[in-house]
Amino acid sequence: MKNLTLIVVALVLFIAACRSITSHRISSITYIEPNKSFELGKGKHGAYTADVKNAGNTEVEVITETIEGVQTSLGTLKPQQKNVYFVEKDTKVYFKNMGIKNATLDLWLKGESGLSMGYQDTIKK
């Protein structure tokens, strides 16, 4: 009986590990200082979906930038608002803190798992 329990536990852990590897999911709580932006992707990656919740008390503008440098505002996430963004291959996404306090985002990414992430001074549009 003890061996059967160990086998079942090992099997469940193995299936869970395989599922997380194949689903390419990343989750992150991200803090953005005032007048700063958080960048997802350097423009050289596959497509992915970003499920984003503005968990803070300040507005955050969402901007995409193609590999050719063309920027497009996708709008502003109000505090506590959620949205899903479908990000095309080789496209950067910036989350720009529009407020005077730190912004907080809950990010759930599915698809491309090799995304670069980083902070920078506020981008110019």
Backbone as ProteinMPNN parsed JSONL, in Angstrom:
{"seq_chain_A": "MKNLTLIVVALVLFIAACRSITSHRISSITYIEPNKSFELGKGKHGAYTADVKNAGNTEVEVITETIEGVQTSLGTLKPQQKNVYFVEKDTKVYFKNMGIKNATLDLWLKGESGLSMGYQDTIKK", "coords_chain_A": {"N_chain_A": [[0.823, -1.189, 0.0], [1.952, 1.21, 0.774], [3.894, 1.536, -1.197], [2.266, 1.839, -3.442], [1.018, 4.274, -2.864], [3.251, 5.997, -2.956], [3.939, 5.717, -5.653], [1.657, 6.793, -6.902], [1.751, 9.459, -5.961], [4.22, 10.268, -7.084], [3.583, 10.025, -9.798], [1.523, 11.934, -10.081], [2.972, 14.293, -9.499], [4.81, 14.213, -11.622], [3.099, 14.465, -13.871], [2.04, 17.016, -13.365], [4.379, 18.553, -13.567], [5.087, 18.112, -16.261], [2.876, 19.241, -17.516], [3.118, 21.962, -16.817], [5.462, 22.581, -18.152], [4.826, 22.188, -20.858], [2.743, 23.994, -21.249], [3.736, 26.558, -21.192], [3.473, 28.813, -19.363], [3.692, 31.841, -17.607], [3.766, 33.655, -14.631], [3.539, 36.762, -12.907], [3.986, 39.273, -10.454], [4.231, 42.588, -10.873], [5.941, 45.581, -10.24], [5.889, 49.007, -10.951], [7.688, 51.931, -11.056], [6.831, 55.468, -10.643], [6.661, 57.381, -13.666], [8.076, 55.517, -15.127], [8.53, 52.657, -17.279], [7.552, 49.285, -17.958], [8.884, 46.698, -19.798], [7.975, 44.114, -21.997], [9.443, 41.603, -23.762], [11.909, 41.808, -26.334], [11.351, 42.264, -28.876], [11.974, 40.092, -30.439], [10.643, 37.318, -30.597], [8.193, 34.682, -30.182], [4.571, 34.648, -30.694], [2.252, 35.512, -28.06], [-0.085, 35.427, -25.293], [-1.18, 37.895, -23.072], [-2.526, 38.176, -20.006], [-3.712, 40.618, -18.084], [-3.919, 42.352, -15.025], [-4.569, 45.394, -13.495], [-3.491, 45.866, -10.521], [-3.042, 47.896, -8.816], [-3.3, 51.368, -7.712], [-3.096, 53.303, -9.637], [-3.229, 54.596, -12.983], [-2.321, 52.728, -15.921], [-0.761, 52.85, -18.983], [-0.945, 50.913, -21.941], [1.212, 49.932, -24.422], [2.155, 48.93, -27.663], [4.964, 47.937, -29.67], [6.201, 47.484, -32.83], [8.646, 45.436, -34.572], [9.675, 47.102, -36.434], [9.558, 49.529, -35.216], [7.164, 50.906, -34.939], [4.808, 52.363, -32.894], [1.878, 51.692, -30.963], [-0.826, 52.71, -29.044], [-2.678, 50.778, -26.832], [-4.535, 51.533, -25.108], [-5.642, 52.494, -21.78], [-5.19, 50.959, -18.671], [-7.299, 51.053, -16.038], [-7.289, 51.425, -12.423], [-7.652, 48.285, -10.849], [-8.756, 47.137, -13.098], [-9.062, 44.571, -15.619], [-7.584, 43.006, -18.483], [-7.128, 41.269, -21.594], [-4.466, 40.718, -23.749], [-3.474, 40.041, -27.012], [-0.491, 39.323, -28.221], [1.457, 39.866, -30.977], [3.938, 38.061, -32.913], [7.337, 39.028, -32.502], [6.873, 41.565, -31.304], [7.056, 44.24, -29.042], [5.819, 44.993, -25.756], [4.856, 47.66, -23.774], [4.295, 48.741, -20.48], [3.211, 51.521, -19.134], [3.599, 53.561, -16.398], [1.32, 55.867, -15.382], [0.908, 57.432, -13.206], [1.619, 59.072, -9.989], [2.368, 57.428, -8.022], [3.668, 54.139, -7.201], [2.931, 51.614, -9.612], [1.086, 48.559, -9.816], [1.034, 45.462, -11.314], [-0.611, 42.438, -12.137], [0.513, 39.838, -13.934], [-0.151, 37.349, -16.343], [1.183, 35.209, -18.497], [0.944, 33.455, -21.552], [2.149, 31.19, -23.882], [4.806, 32.101, -25.757], [7.802, 31.412, -24.084], [10.287, 32.478, -23.708], [10.6, 35.214, -23.13], [12.071, 38.434, -22.771], [12.355, 40.701, -20.035], [12.083, 43.934, -18.557], [12.877, 47.104, -16.95], [12.51, 50.601, -17.733], [13.162, 54.111, -18.414], [10.353, 56.277, -18.896], [8.78, 55.706, -21.984], [8.859, 57.449, -25.103], [6.229, 58.662, -27.082]], "CA_chain_A": [[0.0, 0.0, 0.0], [2.855, 2.354, 0.854], [4.497, 1.677, -2.527], [1.234, 2.357, -4.342], [0.873, 5.701, -2.543], [4.429, 6.681, -3.491], [3.831, 5.72, -7.118], [0.605, 7.75, -7.265], [2.285, 10.807, -5.708], [5.239, 10.533, -8.107], [2.889, 10.197, -11.077], [0.844, 13.236, -10.048], [4.011, 15.325, -9.616], [5.339, 14.154, -12.983], [2.094, 15.039, -14.78], [1.992, 18.46, -13.11], [5.595, 19.152, -14.131], [4.974, 18.087, -17.728], [1.841, 20.193, -17.924], [3.633, 23.329, -16.719], [6.483, 22.758, -19.182], [4.219, 22.278, -22.185], [1.781, 25.084, -21.377], [4.487, 27.808, -21.307], [2.801, 29.87, -18.606], [4.52, 32.629, -16.696], [2.987, 34.623, -13.864], [4.414, 37.718, -12.248], [3.476, 40.521, -9.893], [5.218, 43.555, -11.342], [5.811, 46.932, -9.698], [6.481, 49.992, -11.858], [7.83, 53.238, -10.416], [6.272, 56.586, -11.407], [7.424, 57.824, -14.84], [8.858, 54.404, -15.671], [7.778, 51.674, -18.051], [7.989, 47.9, -17.9], [8.903, 46.183, -21.172], [7.918, 42.672, -22.238], [9.973, 41.226, -25.075], [12.842, 42.711, -27.022], [10.95, 42.304, -30.272], [12.407, 38.885, -31.153], [10.034, 36.21, -29.878], [6.943, 34.212, -30.764], [3.341, 35.269, -30.21], [1.791, 35.08, -26.752], [-1.241, 36.112, -24.723], [-0.915, 38.503, -21.769], [-3.72, 38.453, -19.207], [-3.15, 41.641, -17.203], [-4.799, 43.061, -14.092], [-3.974, 46.525, -12.802], [-3.786, 45.603, -9.114], [-2.677, 49.074, -8.043], [-4.202, 52.513, -7.621], [-2.712, 54.299, -10.628], [-3.487, 54.145, -14.35], [-1.179, 52.209, -16.667], [-0.995, 52.806, -20.424], [-0.382, 49.737, -22.597], [1.696, 50.354, -25.739], [2.919, 47.931, -28.404], [5.943, 48.454, -30.634], [6.612, 46.455, -33.784], [10.085, 45.335, -34.793], [10.029, 48.262, -37.272], [9.528, 50.721, -34.373], [5.851, 51.557, -34.947], [4.143, 52.238, -31.603], [0.426, 51.819, -30.936], [-1.412, 52.645, -27.709], [-3.826, 49.878, -26.727], [-5.438, 52.111, -24.116], [-5.196, 52.636, -20.402], [-5.793, 50.091, -17.659], [-7.68, 51.766, -14.818], [-7.072, 50.596, -11.238], [-8.438, 47.06, -10.673], [-9.269, 46.673, -14.39], [-8.378, 43.438, -16.25], [-7.71, 42.916, -19.933], [-6.309, 40.251, -22.245], [-3.82, 41.244, -24.95], [-2.873, 39.047, -27.891], [0.723, 39.987, -28.692], [1.971, 39.215, -32.177], [5.355, 37.714, -32.987], [8.318, 40.114, -32.64], [6.285, 42.833, -30.871], [7.28, 44.61, -27.648], [4.706, 45.615, -25.042], [5.266, 48.519, -22.673], [3.297, 49.134, -19.496], [3.703, 52.839, -18.726], [2.961, 54.083, -15.196], [0.838, 57.217, -15.642], [0.627, 58.101, -11.94], [2.71, 59.57, -9.141], [2.667, 56.337, -7.09], [4.03, 52.888, -7.872], [1.869, 50.813, -10.223], [1.2, 47.126, -9.564], [0.352, 44.644, -12.319], [-0.58, 40.978, -12.093], [0.68, 39.385, -15.318], [-0.188, 35.929, -16.65], [1.582, 35.103, -19.903], [0.828, 32.102, -22.094], [2.677, 31.103, -25.237], [6.27, 32.24, -25.779], [8.35, 31.35, -22.732], [11.619, 33.07, -23.676], [10.489, 36.672, -23.198], [12.887, 39.264, -21.898], [11.567, 41.676, -19.291], [12.937, 44.921, -17.921], [12.357, 48.437, -16.676], [13.193, 51.694, -18.408], [12.509, 55.401, -18.273], [9.124, 56.345, -19.679], [9.02, 55.766, -23.425], [8.261, 58.58, -25.802], [5.327, 58.258, -28.163]], "C_chain_A": [[0.871, 1.258, 0.0], [3.503, 2.62, -0.504], [3.51, 2.263, -3.521], [1.031, 3.856, -4.114], [2.042, 6.498, -3.108], [4.378, 6.773, -5.012], [2.792, 6.739, -7.575], [1.102, 9.183, -7.073], [3.32, 11.177, -6.766], [4.597, 10.784, -9.464], [2.186, 11.549, -11.149], [1.857, 14.368, -10.201], [4.597, 15.368, -11.021], [4.373, 14.789, -13.978], [2.012, 16.552, -14.598], [3.207, 19.157, -13.701], [5.528, 19.19, -15.652], [3.961, 19.104, -18.223], [2.367, 21.617, -17.872], [4.704, 23.594, -17.769], [5.837, 22.969, -20.545], [3.279, 23.459, -22.335], [2.468, 26.44, -21.505], [3.751, 28.96, -20.625], [3.796, 30.536, -17.67], [3.579, 33.543, -15.935], [3.946, 35.506, -13.088], [3.591, 38.835, -11.635], [4.574, 41.538, -10.149], [4.914, 44.934, -10.778], [6.544, 47.893, -10.625], [6.504, 51.343, -11.153], [7.177, 54.326, -11.264], [7.223, 57.012, -12.527], [8.379, 56.765, -15.378], [7.925, 53.494, -16.455], [8.386, 50.299, -17.837], [7.833, 47.325, -19.299], [8.862, 44.664, -21.174], [8.411, 42.398, -23.641], [10.916, 42.268, -25.636], [12.514, 42.786, -28.5], [11.391, 41.1, -31.078], [11.916, 37.667, -30.38], [8.78, 35.775, -30.621], [5.746, 34.949, -30.183], [2.98, 34.717, -28.83], [0.557, 35.878, -26.349], [-0.85, 36.632, -23.352], [-2.252, 38.833, -21.112], [-3.241, 39.369, -18.086], [-4.235, 42.232, -16.309], [-4.001, 44.194, -13.466], [-4.383, 46.396, -11.337], [-3.481, 46.798, -8.225], [-3.736, 50.156, -8.071], [-3.86, 53.613, -8.609], [-2.945, 53.736, -12.03], [-2.195, 53.724, -15.044], [-1.554, 52.167, -18.148], [-0.287, 51.588, -21.005], [-0.06, 50.119, -24.039], [2.427, 49.182, -26.381], [3.884, 48.638, -29.347], [6.39, 47.306, -31.53], [8.127, 46.452, -33.915], [10.596, 46.488, -35.66], [9.995, 49.57, -36.48], [8.206, 51.466, -34.349], [5.15, 51.282, -33.615], [2.646, 52.475, -31.736], [-0.046, 51.724, -29.494], [-2.632, 51.736, -27.751], [-4.829, 50.381, -25.699], [-4.826, 52.117, -22.735], [-5.946, 51.658, -19.509], [-6.047, 50.925, -16.411], [-7.391, 50.862, -13.619], [-8.12, 49.484, -11.122], [-9.045, 46.522, -11.974], [-8.414, 45.521, -14.914], [-8.562, 43.53, -17.755], [-6.792, 41.806, -20.435], [-5.783, 40.846, -23.54], [-3.205, 40.083, -25.721], [-1.698, 39.725, -28.586], [1.296, 39.189, -29.857], [3.466, 38.936, -32.055], [6.19, 38.985, -33.168], [7.753, 41.492, -32.298], [6.577, 43.054, -29.392], [5.978, 45.148, -27.065], [5.292, 46.409, -23.889], [4.069, 48.782, -21.777], [3.837, 50.4, -18.836], [2.906, 53.338, -17.522], [2.602, 55.549, -15.417], [0.674, 58.04, -14.361], [1.864, 58.573, -11.204], [3.08, 58.555, -8.059], [3.085, 55.109, -7.892], [2.786, 52.205, -8.435], [2.144, 49.342, -9.915], [0.382, 46.376, -10.601], [0.479, 43.173, -11.969], [-0.561, 40.52, -13.538], [0.611, 37.867, -15.379], [0.07, 35.811, -18.139], [1.476, 33.652, -20.347], [1.289, 32.127, -23.538], [4.188, 31.104, -25.18], [6.808, 32.248, -24.357], [9.719, 32.003, -22.617], [11.599, 34.586, -23.748], [11.496, 37.343, -22.284], [11.962, 40.267, -21.224], [12.516, 42.675, -18.668], [12.243, 46.254, -17.743], [13.139, 49.455, -17.478], [12.483, 52.998, -18.091], [11.295, 55.415, -19.178], [9.447, 56.504, -21.149], [8.319, 56.973, -24.016], [7.386, 58.043, -26.913], [5.38, 59.27, -29.272]], "O_chain_A": [[0.57, 2.239, -0.681], [3.648, 3.77, -0.918], [3.88, 3.093, -4.352], [0.888, 4.617, -5.071], [1.838, 7.568, -3.681], [4.737, 7.8, -5.587], [3.027, 7.472, -8.536], [0.89, 10.03, -7.941], [3.295, 12.29, -7.29], [5.032, 11.671, -10.199], [2.251, 12.229, -12.173], [1.618, 15.308, -10.96], [4.851, 16.448, -11.553], [4.79, 15.567, -14.836], [1.924, 17.288, -15.581], [3.08, 20.238, -14.277], [5.878, 20.2, -16.262], [4.178, 19.755, -19.245], [2.1, 22.406, -18.778], [4.839, 24.727, -18.232], [6.261, 23.84, -21.304], [3.035, 23.894, -23.46], [1.813, 27.404, -21.903], [3.445, 29.968, -21.262], [4.623, 29.882, -17.034], [2.686, 34.146, -16.53], [5.018, 35.07, -12.666], [2.612, 39.291, -12.226], [5.707, 41.372, -9.698], [3.777, 45.401, -10.83], [7.675, 47.633, -11.037], [5.469, 51.838, -10.707], [6.986, 54.142, -12.466], [8.441, 57.004, -12.352], [9.38, 57.093, -16.014], [6.703, 53.551, -16.315], [9.58, 50.166, -17.57], [6.774, 47.451, -19.913], [9.611, 44.007, -20.451], [7.849, 42.91, -24.609], [10.731, 43.467, -25.429], [13.3, 43.308, -29.291], [11.204, 41.08, -32.295], [12.661, 37.06, -29.61], [8.358, 36.425, -31.577], [5.894, 35.777, -29.284], [3.355, 33.598, -28.48], [0.205, 36.872, -26.985], [-0.258, 35.905, -22.554], [-3.009, 39.668, -21.607], [-2.457, 38.952, -17.234], [-5.325, 42.569, -16.772], [-2.895, 43.986, -12.968], [-5.493, 46.774, -10.961], [-3.645, 46.722, -7.007], [-4.897, 49.914, -8.401], [-4.294, 54.752, -8.434], [-2.864, 52.525, -12.233], [-1.126, 54.28, -14.795], [-2.538, 51.533, -18.528], [0.835, 51.267, -20.611], [-0.931, 50.568, -24.784], [3.226, 48.513, -25.726], [3.657, 49.774, -29.765], [6.893, 46.289, -31.053], [8.805, 47.357, -33.428], [11.782, 46.818, -35.635], [10.363, 50.617, -37.013], [8.131, 52.559, -33.788], [4.923, 50.129, -33.247], [2.198, 53.328, -32.502], [0.291, 50.77, -28.792], [-3.512, 51.899, -28.596], [-5.846, 49.736, -25.445], [-3.654, 51.791, -22.547], [-7.17, 51.542, -19.578], [-5.111, 51.443, -15.802], [-7.26, 49.649, -13.786], [-9.317, 49.722, -11.28], [-9.782, 45.537, -11.94], [-7.204, 45.485, -14.692], [-9.561, 44.059, -18.242], [-5.809, 41.452, -19.785], [-6.54, 41.406, -24.333], [-2.504, 39.247, -25.15], [-1.887, 40.595, -29.437], [1.582, 37.997, -29.736], [4.157, 39.502, -31.208], [5.798, 39.899, -33.895], [8.116, 42.482, -32.933], [6.368, 42.155, -28.578], [5.139, 45.69, -27.786], [6.115, 45.906, -23.124], [2.961, 49.017, -22.259], [4.801, 50.351, -18.073], [1.692, 53.518, -17.606], [3.488, 56.38, -15.617], [0.336, 59.221, -14.427], [2.986, 58.493, -11.703], [3.996, 58.79, -7.271], [2.883, 55.047, -9.105], [1.724, 52.217, -7.813], [3.297, 48.934, -9.773], [-0.815, 46.62, -10.755], [1.544, 42.713, -11.557], [-1.503, 40.778, -14.287], [1.233, 37.176, -14.571], [-0.736, 36.264, -18.952], [1.864, 32.737, -19.621], [0.871, 32.98, -24.321], [4.787, 30.193, -24.608], [6.325, 33.004, -23.514], [10.265, 32.075, -21.516], [12.482, 35.188, -24.359], [11.746, 36.885, -21.169], [10.922, 40.636, -21.769], [13.632, 42.32, -18.289], [11.176, 46.505, -18.302], [14.285, 49.216, -17.859], [11.365, 53.009, -17.575], [11.221, 54.638, -20.131], [10.279, 57.329, -21.526], [7.313, 57.45, -23.489], [7.75, 57.089, -27.601], [4.692, 59.116, -30.282]]}, "name": "protein", "num_of_chains": 1, "seq": "MKNLTLIVVALVLFIAACRSITSHRISSITYIEPNKSFELGKGKHGAYTADVKNAGNTEVEVITETIEGVQTSLGTLKPQQKNVYFVEKDTKVYFKNMGIKNATLDLWLKGESGLSMGYQDTIKK"}
